[in-house]
JSON list of C-alpha atoms in Angstrom, two decimals:
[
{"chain": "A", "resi": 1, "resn": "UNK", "atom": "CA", "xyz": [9.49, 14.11, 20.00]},
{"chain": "A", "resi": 2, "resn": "UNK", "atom": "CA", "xyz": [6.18, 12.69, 20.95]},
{"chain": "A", "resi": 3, "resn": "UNK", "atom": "CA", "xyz": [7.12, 9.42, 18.41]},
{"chain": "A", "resi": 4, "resn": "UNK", "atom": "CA", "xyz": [10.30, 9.02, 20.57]},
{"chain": "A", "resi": 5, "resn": "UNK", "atom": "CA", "xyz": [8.23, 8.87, 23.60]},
{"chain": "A", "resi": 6, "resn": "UNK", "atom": "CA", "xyz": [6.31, 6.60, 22.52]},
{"chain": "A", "resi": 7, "resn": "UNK", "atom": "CA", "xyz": [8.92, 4.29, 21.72]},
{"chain": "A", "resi": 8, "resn": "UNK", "atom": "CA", "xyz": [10.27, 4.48, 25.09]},
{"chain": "A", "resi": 9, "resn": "UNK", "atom": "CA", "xyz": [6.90, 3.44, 26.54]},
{"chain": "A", "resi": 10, "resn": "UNK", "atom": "CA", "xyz": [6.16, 0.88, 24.20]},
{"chain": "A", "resi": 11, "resn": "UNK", "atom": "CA", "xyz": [9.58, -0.05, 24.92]},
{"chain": "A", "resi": 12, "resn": "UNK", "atom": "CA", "xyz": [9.33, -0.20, 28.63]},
{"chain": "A", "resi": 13, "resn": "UNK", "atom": "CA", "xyz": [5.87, -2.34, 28.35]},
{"chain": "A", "resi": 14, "resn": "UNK", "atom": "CA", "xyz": [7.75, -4.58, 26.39]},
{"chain": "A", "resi": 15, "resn": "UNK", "atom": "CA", "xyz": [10.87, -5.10, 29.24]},
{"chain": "A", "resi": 16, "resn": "UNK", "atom": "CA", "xyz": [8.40, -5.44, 31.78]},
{"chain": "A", "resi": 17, "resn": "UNK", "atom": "CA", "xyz": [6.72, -7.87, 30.73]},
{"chain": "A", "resi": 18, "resn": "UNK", "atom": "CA", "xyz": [9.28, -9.91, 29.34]},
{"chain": "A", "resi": 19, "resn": "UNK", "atom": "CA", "xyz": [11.17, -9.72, 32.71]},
{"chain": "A", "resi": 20, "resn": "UNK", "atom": "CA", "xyz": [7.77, -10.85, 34.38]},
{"chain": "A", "resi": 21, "resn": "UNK", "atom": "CA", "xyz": [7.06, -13.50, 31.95]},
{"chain": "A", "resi": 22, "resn": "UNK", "atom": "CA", "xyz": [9.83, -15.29, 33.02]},
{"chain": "A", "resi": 23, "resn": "UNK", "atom": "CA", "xyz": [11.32, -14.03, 36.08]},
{"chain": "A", "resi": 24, "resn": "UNK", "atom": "CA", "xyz": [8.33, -12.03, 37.79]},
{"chain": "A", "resi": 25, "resn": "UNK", "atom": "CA", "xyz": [6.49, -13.73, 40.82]},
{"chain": "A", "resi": 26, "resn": "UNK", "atom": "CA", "xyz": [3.21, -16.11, 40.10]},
{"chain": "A", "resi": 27, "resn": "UNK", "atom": "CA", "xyz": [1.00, -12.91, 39.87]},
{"chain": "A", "resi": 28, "resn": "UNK", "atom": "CA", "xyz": [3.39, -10.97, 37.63]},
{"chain": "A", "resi": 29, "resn": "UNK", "atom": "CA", "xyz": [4.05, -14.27, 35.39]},
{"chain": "A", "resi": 30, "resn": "UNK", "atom": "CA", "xyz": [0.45, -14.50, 34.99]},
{"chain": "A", "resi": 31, "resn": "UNK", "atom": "CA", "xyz": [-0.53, -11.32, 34.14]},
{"chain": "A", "resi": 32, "resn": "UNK", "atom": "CA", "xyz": [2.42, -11.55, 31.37]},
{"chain": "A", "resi": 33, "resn": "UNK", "atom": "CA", "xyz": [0.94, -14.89, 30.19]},
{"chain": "A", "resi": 34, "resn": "UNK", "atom": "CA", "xyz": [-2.73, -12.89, 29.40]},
{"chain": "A", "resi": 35, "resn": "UNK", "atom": "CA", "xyz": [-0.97, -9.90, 28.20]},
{"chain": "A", "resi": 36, "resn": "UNK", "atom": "CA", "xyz": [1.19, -11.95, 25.16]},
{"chain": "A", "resi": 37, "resn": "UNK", "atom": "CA", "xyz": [-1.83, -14.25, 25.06]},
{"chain": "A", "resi": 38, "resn": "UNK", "atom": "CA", "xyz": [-4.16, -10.88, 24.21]},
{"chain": "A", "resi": 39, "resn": "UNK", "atom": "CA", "xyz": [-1.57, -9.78, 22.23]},
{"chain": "A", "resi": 40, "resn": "UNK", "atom": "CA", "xyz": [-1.19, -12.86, 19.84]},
{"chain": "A", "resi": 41, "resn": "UNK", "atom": "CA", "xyz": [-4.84, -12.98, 19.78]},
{"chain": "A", "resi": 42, "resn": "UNK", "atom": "CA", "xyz": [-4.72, -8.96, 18.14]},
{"chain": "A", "resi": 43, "resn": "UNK", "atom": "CA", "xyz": [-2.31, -10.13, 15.82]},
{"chain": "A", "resi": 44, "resn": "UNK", "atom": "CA", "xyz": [-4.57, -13.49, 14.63]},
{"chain": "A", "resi": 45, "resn": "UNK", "atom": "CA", "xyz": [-7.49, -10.60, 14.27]},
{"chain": "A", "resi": 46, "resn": "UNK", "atom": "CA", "xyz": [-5.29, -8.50, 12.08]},
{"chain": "A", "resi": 47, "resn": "UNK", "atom": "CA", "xyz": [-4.06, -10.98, 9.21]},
{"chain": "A", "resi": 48, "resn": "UNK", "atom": "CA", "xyz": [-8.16, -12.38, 9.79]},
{"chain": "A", "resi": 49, "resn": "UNK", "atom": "CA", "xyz": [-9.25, -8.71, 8.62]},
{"chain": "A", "resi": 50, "resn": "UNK", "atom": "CA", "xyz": [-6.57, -8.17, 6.17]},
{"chain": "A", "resi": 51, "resn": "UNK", "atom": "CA", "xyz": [-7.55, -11.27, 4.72]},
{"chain": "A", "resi": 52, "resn": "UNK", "atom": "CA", "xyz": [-10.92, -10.73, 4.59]},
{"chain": "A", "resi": 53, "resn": "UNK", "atom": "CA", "xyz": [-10.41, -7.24, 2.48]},
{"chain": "A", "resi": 54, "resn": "UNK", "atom": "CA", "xyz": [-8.31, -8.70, 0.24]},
{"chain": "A", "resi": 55, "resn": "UNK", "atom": "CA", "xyz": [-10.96, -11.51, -0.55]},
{"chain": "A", "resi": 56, "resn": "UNK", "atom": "CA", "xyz": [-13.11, -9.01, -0.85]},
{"chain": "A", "resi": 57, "resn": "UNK", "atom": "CA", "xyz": [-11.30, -6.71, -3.26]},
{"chain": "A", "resi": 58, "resn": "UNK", "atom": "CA", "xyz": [-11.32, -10.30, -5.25]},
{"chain": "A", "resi": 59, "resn": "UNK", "atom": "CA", "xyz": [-14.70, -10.51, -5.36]},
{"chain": "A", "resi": 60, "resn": "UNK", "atom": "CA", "xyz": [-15.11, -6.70, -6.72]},
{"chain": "A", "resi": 61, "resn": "UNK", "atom": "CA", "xyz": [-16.29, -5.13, -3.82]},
{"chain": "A", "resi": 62, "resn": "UNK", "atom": "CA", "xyz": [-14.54, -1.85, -4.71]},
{"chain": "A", "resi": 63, "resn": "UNK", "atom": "CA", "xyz": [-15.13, -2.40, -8.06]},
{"chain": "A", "resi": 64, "resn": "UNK", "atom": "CA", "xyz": [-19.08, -1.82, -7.24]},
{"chain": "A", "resi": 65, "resn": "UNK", "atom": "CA", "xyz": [-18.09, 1.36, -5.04]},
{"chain": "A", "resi": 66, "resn": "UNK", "atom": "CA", "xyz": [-16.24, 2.62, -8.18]},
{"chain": "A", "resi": 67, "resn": "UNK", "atom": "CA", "xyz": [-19.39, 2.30, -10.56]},
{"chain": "A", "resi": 68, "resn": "UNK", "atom": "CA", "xyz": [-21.70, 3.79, -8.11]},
{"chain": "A", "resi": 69, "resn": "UNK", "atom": "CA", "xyz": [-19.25, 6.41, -7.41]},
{"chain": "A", "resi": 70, "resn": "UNK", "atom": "CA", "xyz": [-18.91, 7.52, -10.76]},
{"chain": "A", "resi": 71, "resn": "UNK", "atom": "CA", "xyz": [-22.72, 7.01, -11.19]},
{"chain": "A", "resi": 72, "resn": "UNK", "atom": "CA", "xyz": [-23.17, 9.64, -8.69]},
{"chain": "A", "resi": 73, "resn": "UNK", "atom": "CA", "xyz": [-21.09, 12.14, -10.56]},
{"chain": "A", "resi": 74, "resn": "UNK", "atom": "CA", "xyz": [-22.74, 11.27, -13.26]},
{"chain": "A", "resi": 75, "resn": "UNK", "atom": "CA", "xyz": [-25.81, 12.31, -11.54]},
{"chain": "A", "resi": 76, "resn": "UNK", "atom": "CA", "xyz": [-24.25, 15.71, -10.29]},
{"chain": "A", "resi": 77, "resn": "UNK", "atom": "CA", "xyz": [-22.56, 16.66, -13.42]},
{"chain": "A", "resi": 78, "resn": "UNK", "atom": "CA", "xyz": [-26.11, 16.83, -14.61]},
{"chain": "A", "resi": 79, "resn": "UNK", "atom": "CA", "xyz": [-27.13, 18.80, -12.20]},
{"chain": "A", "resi": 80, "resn": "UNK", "atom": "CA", "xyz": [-24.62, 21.20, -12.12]},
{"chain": "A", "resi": 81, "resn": "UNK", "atom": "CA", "xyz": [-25.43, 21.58, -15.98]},
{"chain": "A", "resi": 82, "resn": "UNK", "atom": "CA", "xyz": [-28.81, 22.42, -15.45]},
{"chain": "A", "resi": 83, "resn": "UNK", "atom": "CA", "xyz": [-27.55, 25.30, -13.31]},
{"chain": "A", "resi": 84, "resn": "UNK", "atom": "CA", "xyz": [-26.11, 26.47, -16.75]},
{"chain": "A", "resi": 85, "resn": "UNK", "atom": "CA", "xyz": [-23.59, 29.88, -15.28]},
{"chain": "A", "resi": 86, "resn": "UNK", "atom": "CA", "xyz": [-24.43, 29.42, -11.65]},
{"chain": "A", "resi": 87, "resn": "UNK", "atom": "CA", "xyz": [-23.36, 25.51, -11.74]},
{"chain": "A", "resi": 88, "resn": "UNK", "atom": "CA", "xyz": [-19.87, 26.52, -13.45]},
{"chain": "A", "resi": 89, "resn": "UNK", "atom": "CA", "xyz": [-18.00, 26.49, -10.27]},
{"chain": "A", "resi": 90, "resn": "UNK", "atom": "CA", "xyz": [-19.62, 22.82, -9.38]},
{"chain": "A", "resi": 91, "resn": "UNK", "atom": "CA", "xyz": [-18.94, 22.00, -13.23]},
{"chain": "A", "resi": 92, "resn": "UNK", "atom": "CA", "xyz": [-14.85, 22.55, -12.26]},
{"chain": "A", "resi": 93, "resn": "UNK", "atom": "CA", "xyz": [-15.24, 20.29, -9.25]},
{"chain": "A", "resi": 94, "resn": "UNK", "atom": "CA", "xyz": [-17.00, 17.57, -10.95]},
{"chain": "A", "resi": 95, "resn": "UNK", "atom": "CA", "xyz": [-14.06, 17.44, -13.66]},
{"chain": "A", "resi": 96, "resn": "UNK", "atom": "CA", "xyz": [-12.13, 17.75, -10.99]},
{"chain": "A", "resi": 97, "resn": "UNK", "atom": "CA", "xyz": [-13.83, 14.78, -9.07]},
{"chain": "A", "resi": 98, "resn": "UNK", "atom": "CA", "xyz": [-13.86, 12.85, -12.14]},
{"chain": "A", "resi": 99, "resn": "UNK", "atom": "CA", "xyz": [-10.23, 12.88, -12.91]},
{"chain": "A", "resi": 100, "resn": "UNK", "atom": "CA", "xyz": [-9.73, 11.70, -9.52]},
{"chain": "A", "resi": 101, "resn": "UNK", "atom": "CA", "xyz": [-12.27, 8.67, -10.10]},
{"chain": "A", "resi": 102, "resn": "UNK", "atom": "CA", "xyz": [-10.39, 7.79, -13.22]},
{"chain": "A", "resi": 103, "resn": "UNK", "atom": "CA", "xyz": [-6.84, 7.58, -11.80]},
{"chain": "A", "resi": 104, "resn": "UNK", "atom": "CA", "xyz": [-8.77, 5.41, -8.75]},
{"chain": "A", "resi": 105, "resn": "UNK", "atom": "CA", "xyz": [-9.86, 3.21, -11.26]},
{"chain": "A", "resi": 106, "resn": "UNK", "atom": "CA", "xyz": [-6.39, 2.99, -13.03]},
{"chain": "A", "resi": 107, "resn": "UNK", "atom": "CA", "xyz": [-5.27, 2.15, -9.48]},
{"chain": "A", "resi": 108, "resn": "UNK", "atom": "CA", "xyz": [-7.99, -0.46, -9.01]},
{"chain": "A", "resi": 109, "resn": "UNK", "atom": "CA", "xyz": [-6.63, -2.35, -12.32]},
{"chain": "A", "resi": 110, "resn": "UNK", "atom": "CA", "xyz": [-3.31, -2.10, -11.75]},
{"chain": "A", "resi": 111, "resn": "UNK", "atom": "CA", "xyz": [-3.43, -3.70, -8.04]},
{"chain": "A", "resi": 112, "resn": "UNK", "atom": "CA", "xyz": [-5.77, -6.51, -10.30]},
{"chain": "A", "resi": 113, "resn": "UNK", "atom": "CA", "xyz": [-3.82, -7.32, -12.31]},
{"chain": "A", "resi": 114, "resn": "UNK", "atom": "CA", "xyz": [-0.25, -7.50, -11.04]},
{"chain": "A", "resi": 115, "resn": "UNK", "atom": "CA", "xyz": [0.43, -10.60, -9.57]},
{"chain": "A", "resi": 116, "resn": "UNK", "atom": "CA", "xyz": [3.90, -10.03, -8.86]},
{"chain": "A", "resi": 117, "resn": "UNK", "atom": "CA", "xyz": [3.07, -7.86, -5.55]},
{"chain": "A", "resi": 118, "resn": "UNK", "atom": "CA", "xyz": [4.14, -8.82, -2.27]},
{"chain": "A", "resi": 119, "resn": "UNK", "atom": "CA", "xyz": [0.78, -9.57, -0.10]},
{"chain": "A", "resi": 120, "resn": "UNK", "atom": "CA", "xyz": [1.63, -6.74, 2.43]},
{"chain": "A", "resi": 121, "resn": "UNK", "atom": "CA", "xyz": [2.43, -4.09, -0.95]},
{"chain": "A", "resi": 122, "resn": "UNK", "atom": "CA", "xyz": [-1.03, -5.71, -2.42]},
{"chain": "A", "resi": 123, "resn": "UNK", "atom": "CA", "xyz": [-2.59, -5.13, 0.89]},
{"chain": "A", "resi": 124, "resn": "UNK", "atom": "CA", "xyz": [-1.30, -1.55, 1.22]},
{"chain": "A", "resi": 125, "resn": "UNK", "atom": "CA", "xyz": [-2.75, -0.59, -1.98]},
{"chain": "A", "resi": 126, "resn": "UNK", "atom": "CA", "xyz": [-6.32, -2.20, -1.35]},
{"chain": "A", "resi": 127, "resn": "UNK", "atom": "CA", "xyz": [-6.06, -0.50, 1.61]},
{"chain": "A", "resi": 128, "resn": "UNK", "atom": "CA", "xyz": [-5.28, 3.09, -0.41]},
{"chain": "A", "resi": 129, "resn": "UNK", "atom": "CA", "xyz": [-7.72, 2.88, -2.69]},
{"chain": "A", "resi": 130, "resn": "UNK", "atom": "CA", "xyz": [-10.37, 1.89, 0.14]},
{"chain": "A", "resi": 131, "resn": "UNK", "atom": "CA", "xyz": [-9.41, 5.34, 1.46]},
{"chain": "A", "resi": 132, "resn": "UNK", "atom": "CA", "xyz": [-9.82, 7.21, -1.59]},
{"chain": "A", "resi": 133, "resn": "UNK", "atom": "CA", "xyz": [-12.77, 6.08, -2.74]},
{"chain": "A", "resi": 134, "resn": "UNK", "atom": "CA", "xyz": [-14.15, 7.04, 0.92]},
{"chain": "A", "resi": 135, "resn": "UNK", "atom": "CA", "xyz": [-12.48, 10.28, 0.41]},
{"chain": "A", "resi": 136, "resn": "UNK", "atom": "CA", "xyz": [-14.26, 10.45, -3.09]},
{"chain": "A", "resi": 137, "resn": "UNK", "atom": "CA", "xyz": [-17.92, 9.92, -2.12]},
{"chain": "A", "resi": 138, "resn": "UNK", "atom": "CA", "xyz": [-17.37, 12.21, 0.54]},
{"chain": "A", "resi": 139, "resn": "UNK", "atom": "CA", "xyz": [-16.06, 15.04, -2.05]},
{"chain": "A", "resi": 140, "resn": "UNK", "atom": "CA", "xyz": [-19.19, 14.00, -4.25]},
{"chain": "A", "resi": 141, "resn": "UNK", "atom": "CA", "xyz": [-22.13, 14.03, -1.19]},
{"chain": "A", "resi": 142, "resn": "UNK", "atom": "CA", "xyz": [-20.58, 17.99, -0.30]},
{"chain": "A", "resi": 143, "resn": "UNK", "atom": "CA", "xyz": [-21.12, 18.85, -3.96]},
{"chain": "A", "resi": 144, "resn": "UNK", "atom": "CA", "xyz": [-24.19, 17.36, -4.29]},
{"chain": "A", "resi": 145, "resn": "UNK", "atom": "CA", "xyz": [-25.19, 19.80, -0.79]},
{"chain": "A", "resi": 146, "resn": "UNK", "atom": "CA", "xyz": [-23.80, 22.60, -2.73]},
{"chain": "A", "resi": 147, "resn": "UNK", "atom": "CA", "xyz": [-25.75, 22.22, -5.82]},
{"chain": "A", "resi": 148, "resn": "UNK", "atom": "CA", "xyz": [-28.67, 22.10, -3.87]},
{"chain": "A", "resi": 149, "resn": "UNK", "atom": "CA", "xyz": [-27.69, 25.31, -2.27]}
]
């Protein structure tokens, strides 16, 4: 329901200020003018930033996140061993953690090495694992608060 009504307003938005782009009166016709103008500058910003993440995923940006992230599990898979039976419920989540590191990573090489993506598929999938790995360190900094106790 509520993504119907928001097509209807977007809609709308749309009508009105195509209608006043070229039929309004000089203050309506202007305001159109900065609106698309605003608009076309939003849409230069958003191939600028997709851009700029996908040169970035080039240069191994999430490559580095990956190798710290599983450096940090490293780090609290130790811990949680030194806990010996109390650290056997953080032991689970680590293996847990790192299976979900390792699939990342078989993510990351896939989306490196296939050149036959579209840009916007490629894009998608930096954008994925982006989330993930954010979603990983996360996972491992509320371990790492529950090992310290």
């Amino acid at each position: 329901m509520a993504k119907l009504v928001l097509k209807i307003v977007v809609a709308l938005a749309v009508l009105i200020v195509g209608y006043n782009y070229f039929w309004g009166n000089a203050e309506g016709k202007e305001n159109s003018r900065r609106i698309v103008a605003q608009v076309a500058e939003l849409g230069k910003s958003v191939v600028d930033l997709l851009k700029s993440e996908t040169e970035q995923f080039d240069k191994g940006k999430y490559d580095q996140a990956l190798d710290k992230l599983k450096s940090a599990l490293n780090i609290e898979k130790e811990r949680a061993t030194e806990l010996g039976e109390a650290g056997h419920g953080c032991l689970e989540k680590c293996r847990h953690l790192e299976e979900a590191e390792h699939e990342l990573e078989e993510k990351l090489k896939l989306v490196d090495s296939d050149d036959g993506q579209s840009t916007s598929d490629r894009e998608a999938a930096i954008h994925a694992i982006r989330d993930q790995i954010l979603k990983l360190t996360g996972e491992t900094e509320n371990l790492a608060r529950e090992i310290d106790g």
